[in-house]
Amino acid sequence: MKSIKTKFQAILPKDLSTTLIELREQKTTDVLLKPSGQRVIQIGVEDFKKINRRKLILLFRRVIALARANRAKKISINLADFAFAHLALASNDLAELAATNFEMANFEFIKYKSKPPEGWNFVEEIYLQGAESRDSRSGFERGQIIGEEVNKTRALANMPGGEMTPKLLAHAAREAVRGTKVKAKILGKSEIKKLGMGGIIGVSQGSNEDPQFVVLEYWGSPSAGSGRSKPIVLIGKGVTFDTGGLNLKPSAYIYEMHMDMSGGAAVIHAVALAAHLGLKINVVGLVPAAENMPSGSSYHPGDLLKSMSGKTIEVLDTDAEGRIILADALTYAQKFYSPRLVIDVATLTGSAAGALGERASAIFTPDENLEKLFRELGEESGDYVWPLPLWEEYEEEIKGTFGDWANVGKTRYGGAITAAVFLWQFIKESKIPWVHIDMAPRMTSIEGEFLSKGAAGAPVRLLIKLLEKYV
């Protein structure tokens, strides 16, 4: 889906085919006709003074949602109407925020739908007043690039499991970075086995589809001697379909498991976005991709898998497979890249959603400064996060009986925490700064976000802010 065509205008056109968007400090939203015949959508905002950054993001999306609801293909907007003085947003920040959320609200996954007789219902063109400055224009253009890449993440995550095997995900990763400075390398089953990635091999062995290990390298830092020359490594869970394996999921929980590679999709497109924006930074994306299927060759509860690190993993539940493949990816990152920061992103646990609801991803890190930075960047980007504890005391719950570490805790409580503590064991000794993002709560959009049903595209906006600002 292409970005909305934008025309920057000093004066909004009087073209009668263009719908004018206005804000009004009132409870109701009205659709009116001017004496000239031009249609106007007056968006009701009950109290301008109560608008904060979170509400502004939703307001931008409402603009597009209302335009689409009224089948307005072309709209006219004065961006200055959204520059609420008490928010003190710089012109480029306001424009970027607007463009990103206009694009996100204008997305719908239609790949498998027949085109309706009246055509698709998307906003095609925006006449934008109040953004004539160079900063505003560059901010808006940048926001469109961000929004477009978020939407590509959503499209990839929405792909049905039969159309998104590990090999197809690897192909999609290559296509996502084609034409950029990103180097893509795909490791197949034999290479994965040769590296000793017993976790990925174990999880994948019940499927007819071979596992893949996607490596994306973007070397954008011009100075080899600077602190930014060491890469930031992003790791995304790429389970292209998760049945739960022999610990088969109940029917109600299998339905959306084609989206269990949402973390991988986010990492792929975050790296692509860094390249599109020309960030002066080095970043590596790693996506272990596998299918978790029940069959005669599946790994079993009670199996002991030897990870790339040499640590053994005692499998107590085959449905806790994401952390197993991520463990191998964490070791690969340390062995081959000496990173200055590692971030893994995964739809890892339903427990995270149980703890936080569906409005924020859970984050875990032993570094309080990183925790604070991620919360701040979450607020700035709109990909909200909230911390849960990562205490050594929780290690007692995942100590193995016959192996080093069990892949689930000893009780049914705190599943998001024990999953994070499990991952911590595979990077803890290195002292490398590390953040785990359990994005399961944000896998799909929810009511009131003014986004189409399906994947939400989290946390691409957060990751790109982090890549820009982490020193």
PDB file of N, CA, C and O in Angstrom, residues 341-383:
ATOM      1  N   LEU A 341      24.561  -3.288  22.742  1.00  0.00           N
ATOM      2  CA  LEU A 341      23.223  -3.438  23.303  1.00  0.00           C
ATOM      3  C   LEU A 341      22.524  -4.550  22.541  1.00  0.00           C
ATOM      4  O   LEU A 341      22.645  -4.652  21.319  1.00  0.00           O
ATOM      5  N   VAL A 342      21.798  -5.395  23.260  1.00  0.00           N
ATOM      6  CA  VAL A 342      20.989  -6.449  22.642  1.00  0.00           C
ATOM      7  C   VAL A 342      19.547  -6.263  23.091  1.00  0.00           C
ATOM      8  O   VAL A 342      19.275  -6.096  24.291  1.00  0.00           O
ATOM      9  N   ILE A 343      18.641  -6.293  22.126  1.00  0.00           N
ATOM     10  CA  ILE A 343      17.205  -6.197  22.414  1.00  0.00           C
ATOM     11  C   ILE A 343      16.521  -7.372  21.746  1.00  0.00           C
ATOM     12  O   ILE A 343      16.704  -7.587  20.542  1.00  0.00           O
ATOM     13  N   ASP A 344      15.775  -8.164  22.493  1.00  0.00           N
ATOM     14  CA  ASP A 344      14.975  -9.198  21.836  1.00  0.00           C
ATOM     15  C   ASP A 344      13.504  -8.848  21.950  1.00  0.00           C
ATOM     16  O   ASP A 344      13.058  -8.250  22.928  1.00  0.00           O
ATOM     17  N   VAL A 345      12.777  -9.181  20.901  1.00  0.00           N
ATOM     18  CA  VAL A 345      11.360  -8.826  20.776  1.00  0.00           C
ATOM     19  C   VAL A 345      10.583 -10.087  20.463  1.00  0.00           C
ATOM     20  O   VAL A 345      10.906 -10.792  19.497  1.00  0.00           O
ATOM     21  N   ALA A 346       9.549 -10.381  21.242  1.00  0.00           N
ATOM     22  CA  ALA A 346       8.845 -11.644  21.049  1.00  0.00           C
ATOM     23  C   ALA A 346       7.420 -11.581  21.576  1.00  0.00           C
ATOM     24  O   ALA A 346       7.154 -10.961  22.606  1.00  0.00           O
ATOM     25  N   THR A 347       6.531 -12.238  20.855  1.00  0.00           N
ATOM     26  CA  THR A 347       5.195 -12.538  21.387  1.00  0.00           C
ATOM     27  C   THR A 347       5.377 -13.762  22.284  1.00  0.00           C
ATOM     28  O   THR A 347       5.062 -14.881  21.887  1.00  0.00           O
ATOM     29  N   LEU A 348       5.893 -13.526  23.485  1.00  0.00           N
ATOM     30  CA  LEU A 348       6.412 -14.647  24.267  1.00  0.00           C
ATOM     31  C   LEU A 348       5.399 -15.293  25.194  1.00  0.00           C
ATOM     32  O   LEU A 348       5.329 -16.507  25.285  1.00  0.00           O
ATOM     33  N   THR A 349       4.601 -14.481  25.907  1.00  0.00           N
ATOM     34  CA  THR A 349       3.733 -15.097  26.923  1.00  0.00           C
ATOM     35  C   THR A 349       2.371 -14.420  27.003  1.00  0.00           C
ATOM     36  O   THR A 349       2.258 -13.194  26.940  1.00  0.00           O
ATOM     37  N   GLY A 350       1.352 -15.247  27.187  1.00  0.00           N
ATOM     38  CA  GLY A 350       0.033 -14.703  27.505  1.00  0.00           C
ATOM     39  C   GLY A 350       0.031 -14.054  28.876  1.00  0.00           C
ATOM     40  O   GLY A 350      -0.798 -13.190  29.156  1.00  0.00           O
ATOM     41  N   SER A 351       0.973 -14.451  29.720  1.00  0.00           N
ATOM     42  CA  SER A 351       1.049 -13.876  31.069  1.00  0.00           C
ATOM     43  C   SER A 351       1.329 -12.375  31.030  1.00  0.00           C
ATOM     44  O   SER A 351       0.891 -11.639  31.918  1.00  0.00           O
ATOM     45  N   ALA A 352       2.077 -11.925  30.025  1.00  0.00           N
ATOM     46  CA  ALA A 352       2.353 -10.488  29.916  1.00  0.00           C
ATOM     47  C   ALA A 352       1.059  -9.714  29.699  1.00  0.00           C
ATOM     48  O   ALA A 352       0.842  -8.651  30.289  1.00  0.00           O
ATOM     49  N   ALA A 353       0.178 -10.268  28.851  1.00  0.00           N
ATOM     50  CA  ALA A 353      -1.122  -9.625  28.633  1.00  0.00           C
ATOM     51  C   ALA A 353      -1.981  -9.718  29.886  1.00  0.00           C
ATOM     52  O   ALA A 353      -2.730  -8.785  30.214  1.00  0.00           O
ATOM     53  N   GLY A 354      -1.863 -10.836  30.606  1.00  0.00           N
ATOM     54  CA  GLY A 354      -2.607 -10.967  31.855  1.00  0.00           C
ATOM     55  C   GLY A 354      -2.191  -9.927  32.876  1.00  0.00           C
ATOM     56  O   GLY A 354      -3.011  -9.446  33.664  1.00  0.00           O
ATOM     57  N   ALA A 355      -0.917  -9.567  32.862  1.00  0.00           N
ATOM     58  CA  ALA A 355      -0.408  -8.582  33.821  1.00  0.00           C
ATOM     59  C   ALA A 355      -0.715  -7.150  33.411  1.00  0.00           C
ATOM     60  O   ALA A 355      -1.032  -6.308  34.253  1.00  0.00           O
ATOM     61  N   LEU A 356      -0.612  -6.861  32.105  1.00  0.00           N
ATOM     62  CA  LEU A 356      -0.664  -5.460  31.654  1.00  0.00           C
ATOM     63  C   LEU A 356      -1.886  -5.115  30.814  1.00  0.00           C
ATOM     64  O   LEU A 356      -2.081  -3.949  30.484  1.00  0.00           O
ATOM     65  N   GLY A 357      -2.709  -6.103  30.457  1.00  0.00           N
ATOM     66  CA  GLY A 357      -3.757  -5.812  29.495  1.00  0.00           C
ATOM     67  C   GLY A 357      -3.151  -5.745  28.102  1.00  0.00           C
ATOM     68  O   GLY A 357      -2.091  -6.304  27.852  1.00  0.00           O
ATOM     69  N   GLU A 358      -3.824  -5.020  27.196  1.00  0.00           N
ATOM     70  CA  GLU A 358      -3.387  -5.014  25.795  1.00  0.00           C
ATOM     71  C   GLU A 358      -2.900  -3.650  25.317  1.00  0.00           C
ATOM     72  O   GLU A 358      -2.838  -3.398  24.120  1.00  0.00           O
ATOM     73  N   ARG A 359      -2.501  -2.798  26.246  1.00  0.00           N
ATOM     74  CA  ARG A 359      -2.116  -1.445  25.848  1.00  0.00           C
ATOM     75  C   ARG A 359      -0.619  -1.175  25.942  1.00  0.00           C
ATOM     76  O   ARG A 359      -0.159  -0.124  25.508  1.00  0.00           O
ATOM     77  N   ALA A 360       0.151  -2.105  26.494  1.00  0.00           N
ATOM     78  CA  ALA A 360       1.590  -1.895  26.626  1.00  0.00           C
ATOM     79  C   ALA A 360       2.306  -3.232  26.570  1.00  0.00           C
ATOM     80  O   ALA A 360       1.800  -4.242  27.065  1.00  0.00           O
ATOM     81  N   SER A 361       3.483  -3.233  25.956  1.00  0.00           N
ATOM     82  CA  SER A 361       4.353  -4.410  26.009  1.00  0.00           C
ATOM     83  C   SER A 361       5.081  -4.437  27.342  1.00  0.00           C
ATOM     84  O   SER A 361       5.324  -3.390  27.953  1.00  0.00           O
ATOM     85  N   ALA A 362       5.449  -5.626  27.770  1.00  0.00           N
ATOM     86  CA  ALA A 362       6.238  -5.762  28.997  1.00  0.00           C
ATOM     87  C   ALA A 362       7.721  -5.690  28.644  1.00  0.00           C
ATOM     88  O   ALA A 362       8.150  -6.238  27.625  1.00  0.00           O
ATOM     89  N   ILE A 363       8.497  -4.984  29.461  1.00  0.00           N
ATOM     90  CA  ILE A 363       9.943  -4.953  29.254  1.00  0.00           C
ATOM     91  C   ILE A 363      10.654  -5.454  30.508  1.00  0.00           C
ATOM     92  O   ILE A 363      10.174  -5.278  31.633  1.00  0.00           O
ATOM     93  N   PHE A 364      11.805  -6.057  30.266  1.00  0.00           N
ATOM     94  CA  PHE A 364      12.640  -6.595  31.339  1.00  0.00           C
ATOM     95  C   PHE A 364      14.086  -6.227  31.046  1.00  0.00           C
ATOM     96  O   PHE A 364      14.566  -6.418  29.930  1.00  0.00           O
ATOM     97  N   THR A 365      14.783  -5.711  32.037  1.00  0.00           N
ATOM     98  CA  THR A 365      16.204  -5.428  31.907  1.00  0.00           C
ATOM     99  C   THR A 365      16.795  -5.260  33.299  1.00  0.00           C
ATOM    100  O   THR A 365      16.123  -4.746  34.202  1.00  0.00           O
ATOM    101  N   PRO A 366      18.040  -5.662  33.493  1.00  0.00           N
ATOM    102  CA  PRO A 366      18.681  -5.418  34.787  1.00  0.00           C
ATOM    103  C   PRO A 366      19.211  -3.996  34.916  1.00  0.00           C
ATOM    104  O   PRO A 366      19.697  -3.615  35.974  1.00  0.00           O
ATOM    105  N   ASP A 367      19.100  -3.202  33.853  1.00  0.00           N
ATOM    106  CA  ASP A 367      19.648  -1.848  33.804  1.00  0.00           C
ATOM    107  C   ASP A 367      18.522  -0.822  34.004  1.00  0.00           C
ATOM    108  O   ASP A 367      17.672  -0.647  33.125  1.00  0.00           O
ATOM    109  N   GLU A 368      18.519  -0.141  35.146  1.00  0.00           N
ATOM    110  CA  GLU A 368      17.453   0.821  35.443  1.00  0.00           C
ATOM    111  C   GLU A 368      17.444   1.999  34.475  1.00  0.00           C
ATOM    112  O   GLU A 368      16.385   2.553  34.168  1.00  0.00           O
ATOM    113  N   ASN A 369      18.618   2.402  34.000  1.00  0.00           N
ATOM    114  CA  ASN A 369      18.681   3.506  33.046  1.00  0.00           C
ATOM    115  C   ASN A 369      18.034   3.128  31.714  1.00  0.00           C
ATOM    116  O   ASN A 369      17.335   3.936  31.098  1.00  0.00           O
ATOM    117  N   LEU A 370      18.269   1.890  31.285  1.00  0.00           N
ATOM    118  CA  LEU A 370      17.624   1.424  30.057  1.00  0.00           C
ATOM    119  C   LEU A 370      16.113   1.316  30.241  1.00  0.00           C
ATOM    120  O   LEU A 370      15.344   1.662  29.346  1.00  0.00           O
ATOM    121  N   GLU A 371      15.710   0.846  31.397  1.00  0.00           N
ATOM    122  CA  GLU A 371      14.283   0.746  31.690  1.00  0.00           C
ATOM    123  C   GLU A 371      13.611   2.119  31.572  1.00  0.00           C
ATOM    124  O   GLU A 371      12.568   2.272  30.935  1.00  0.00           O
ATOM    125  N   LYS A 372      14.243   3.134  32.150  1.00  0.00           N
ATOM    126  CA  LYS A 372      13.714   4.495  32.101  1.00  0.00           C
ATOM    127  C   LYS A 372      13.687   5.022  30.663  1.00  0.00           C
ATOM    128  O   LYS A 372      12.697   5.623  30.217  1.00  0.00           O
ATOM    129  N   LEU A 373      14.777   4.768  29.918  1.00  0.00           N
ATOM    130  CA  LEU A 373      14.843   5.221  28.535  1.00  0.00           C
ATOM    131  C   LEU A 373      13.747   4.590  27.693  1.00  0.00           C
ATOM    132  O   LEU A 373      13.079   5.272  26.902  1.00  0.00           O
ATOM    133  N   PHE A 374      13.532   3.306  27.859  1.00  0.00           N
ATOM    134  CA  PHE A 374      12.502   2.626  27.070  1.00  0.00           C
ATOM    135  C   PHE A 374      11.108   3.147  27.385  1.00  0.00           C
ATOM    136  O   PHE A 374      10.276   3.285  26.486  1.00  0.00           O
ATOM    137  N   ARG A 375      10.846   3.425  28.646  1.00  0.00           N
ATOM    138  CA  ARG A 375       9.531   3.983  28.987  1.00  0.00           C
ATOM    139  C   ARG A 375       9.342   5.358  28.348  1.00  0.00           C
ATOM    140  O   ARG A 375       8.269   5.671  27.823  1.00  0.00           O
ATOM    141  N   GLU A 376      10.388   6.184  28.376  1.00  0.00           N
ATOM    142  CA  GLU A 376      10.317   7.523  27.779  1.00  0.00           C
ATOM    143  C   GLU A 376      10.121   7.446  26.266  1.00  0.00           C
ATOM    144  O   GLU A 376       9.290   8.168  25.694  1.00  0.00           O
ATOM    145  N   LEU A 377      10.875   6.561  25.618  1.00  0.00           N
ATOM    146  CA  LEU A 377      10.758   6.425  24.172  1.00  0.00           C
ATOM    147  C   LEU A 377       9.436   5.780  23.785  1.00  0.00           C
ATOM    148  O   LEU A 377       8.902   6.040  22.705  1.00  0.00           O
ATOM    149  N   GLY A 378       8.901   4.946  24.663  1.00  0.00           N
ATOM    150  CA  GLY A 378       7.581   4.387  24.433  1.00  0.00           C
ATOM    151  C   GLY A 378       6.521   5.469  24.387  1.00  0.00           C
ATOM    152  O   GLY A 378       5.644   5.481  23.513  1.00  0.00           O
ATOM    153  N   GLU A 379       6.598   6.407  25.324  1.00  0.00           N
ATOM    154  CA  GLU A 379       5.650   7.529  25.343  1.00  0.00           C
ATOM    155  C   GLU A 379       5.830   8.414  24.109  1.00  0.00           C
ATOM    156  O   GLU A 379       4.860   8.906  23.530  1.00  0.00           O
ATOM    157  N   GLU A 380       7.072   8.618  23.711  1.00  0.00           N
ATOM    158  CA  GLU A 380       7.362   9.481  22.569  1.00  0.00           C
ATOM    159  C   GLU A 380       6.866   8.865  21.263  1.00  0.00           C
ATOM    160  O   GLU A 380       6.327   9.545  20.395  1.00  0.00           O
ATOM    161  N   SER A 381       7.056   7.566  21.121  1.00  0.00           N
ATOM    162  CA  SER A 381       6.738   6.896  19.863  1.00  0.00           C
ATOM    163  C   SER A 381       5.288   6.444  19.753  1.00  0.00           C
ATOM    164  O   SER A 381       4.737   6.346  18.650  1.00  0.00           O
ATOM    165  N   GLY A 382       4.669   6.120  20.886  1.00  0.00           N
ATOM    166  CA  GLY A 382       3.325   5.541  20.870  1.00  0.00           C
ATOM    167  C   GLY A 382       3.335   4.029  21.038  1.00  0.00           C
ATOM    168  O   GLY A 382       2.277   3.409  21.142  1.00  0.00           O
ATOM    169  N   ASP A 383       4.529   3.419  21.050  1.00  0.00           N
ATOM    170  CA  ASP A 383       4.662   1.990  21.377  1.00  0.00           C
ATOM    171  C   ASP A 383       4.941   1.881  22.872  1.00  0.00           C
ATOM    172  O   ASP A 383       6.090   1.821  23.309  1.00  0.00           O
TER     173      ASP A 383
END
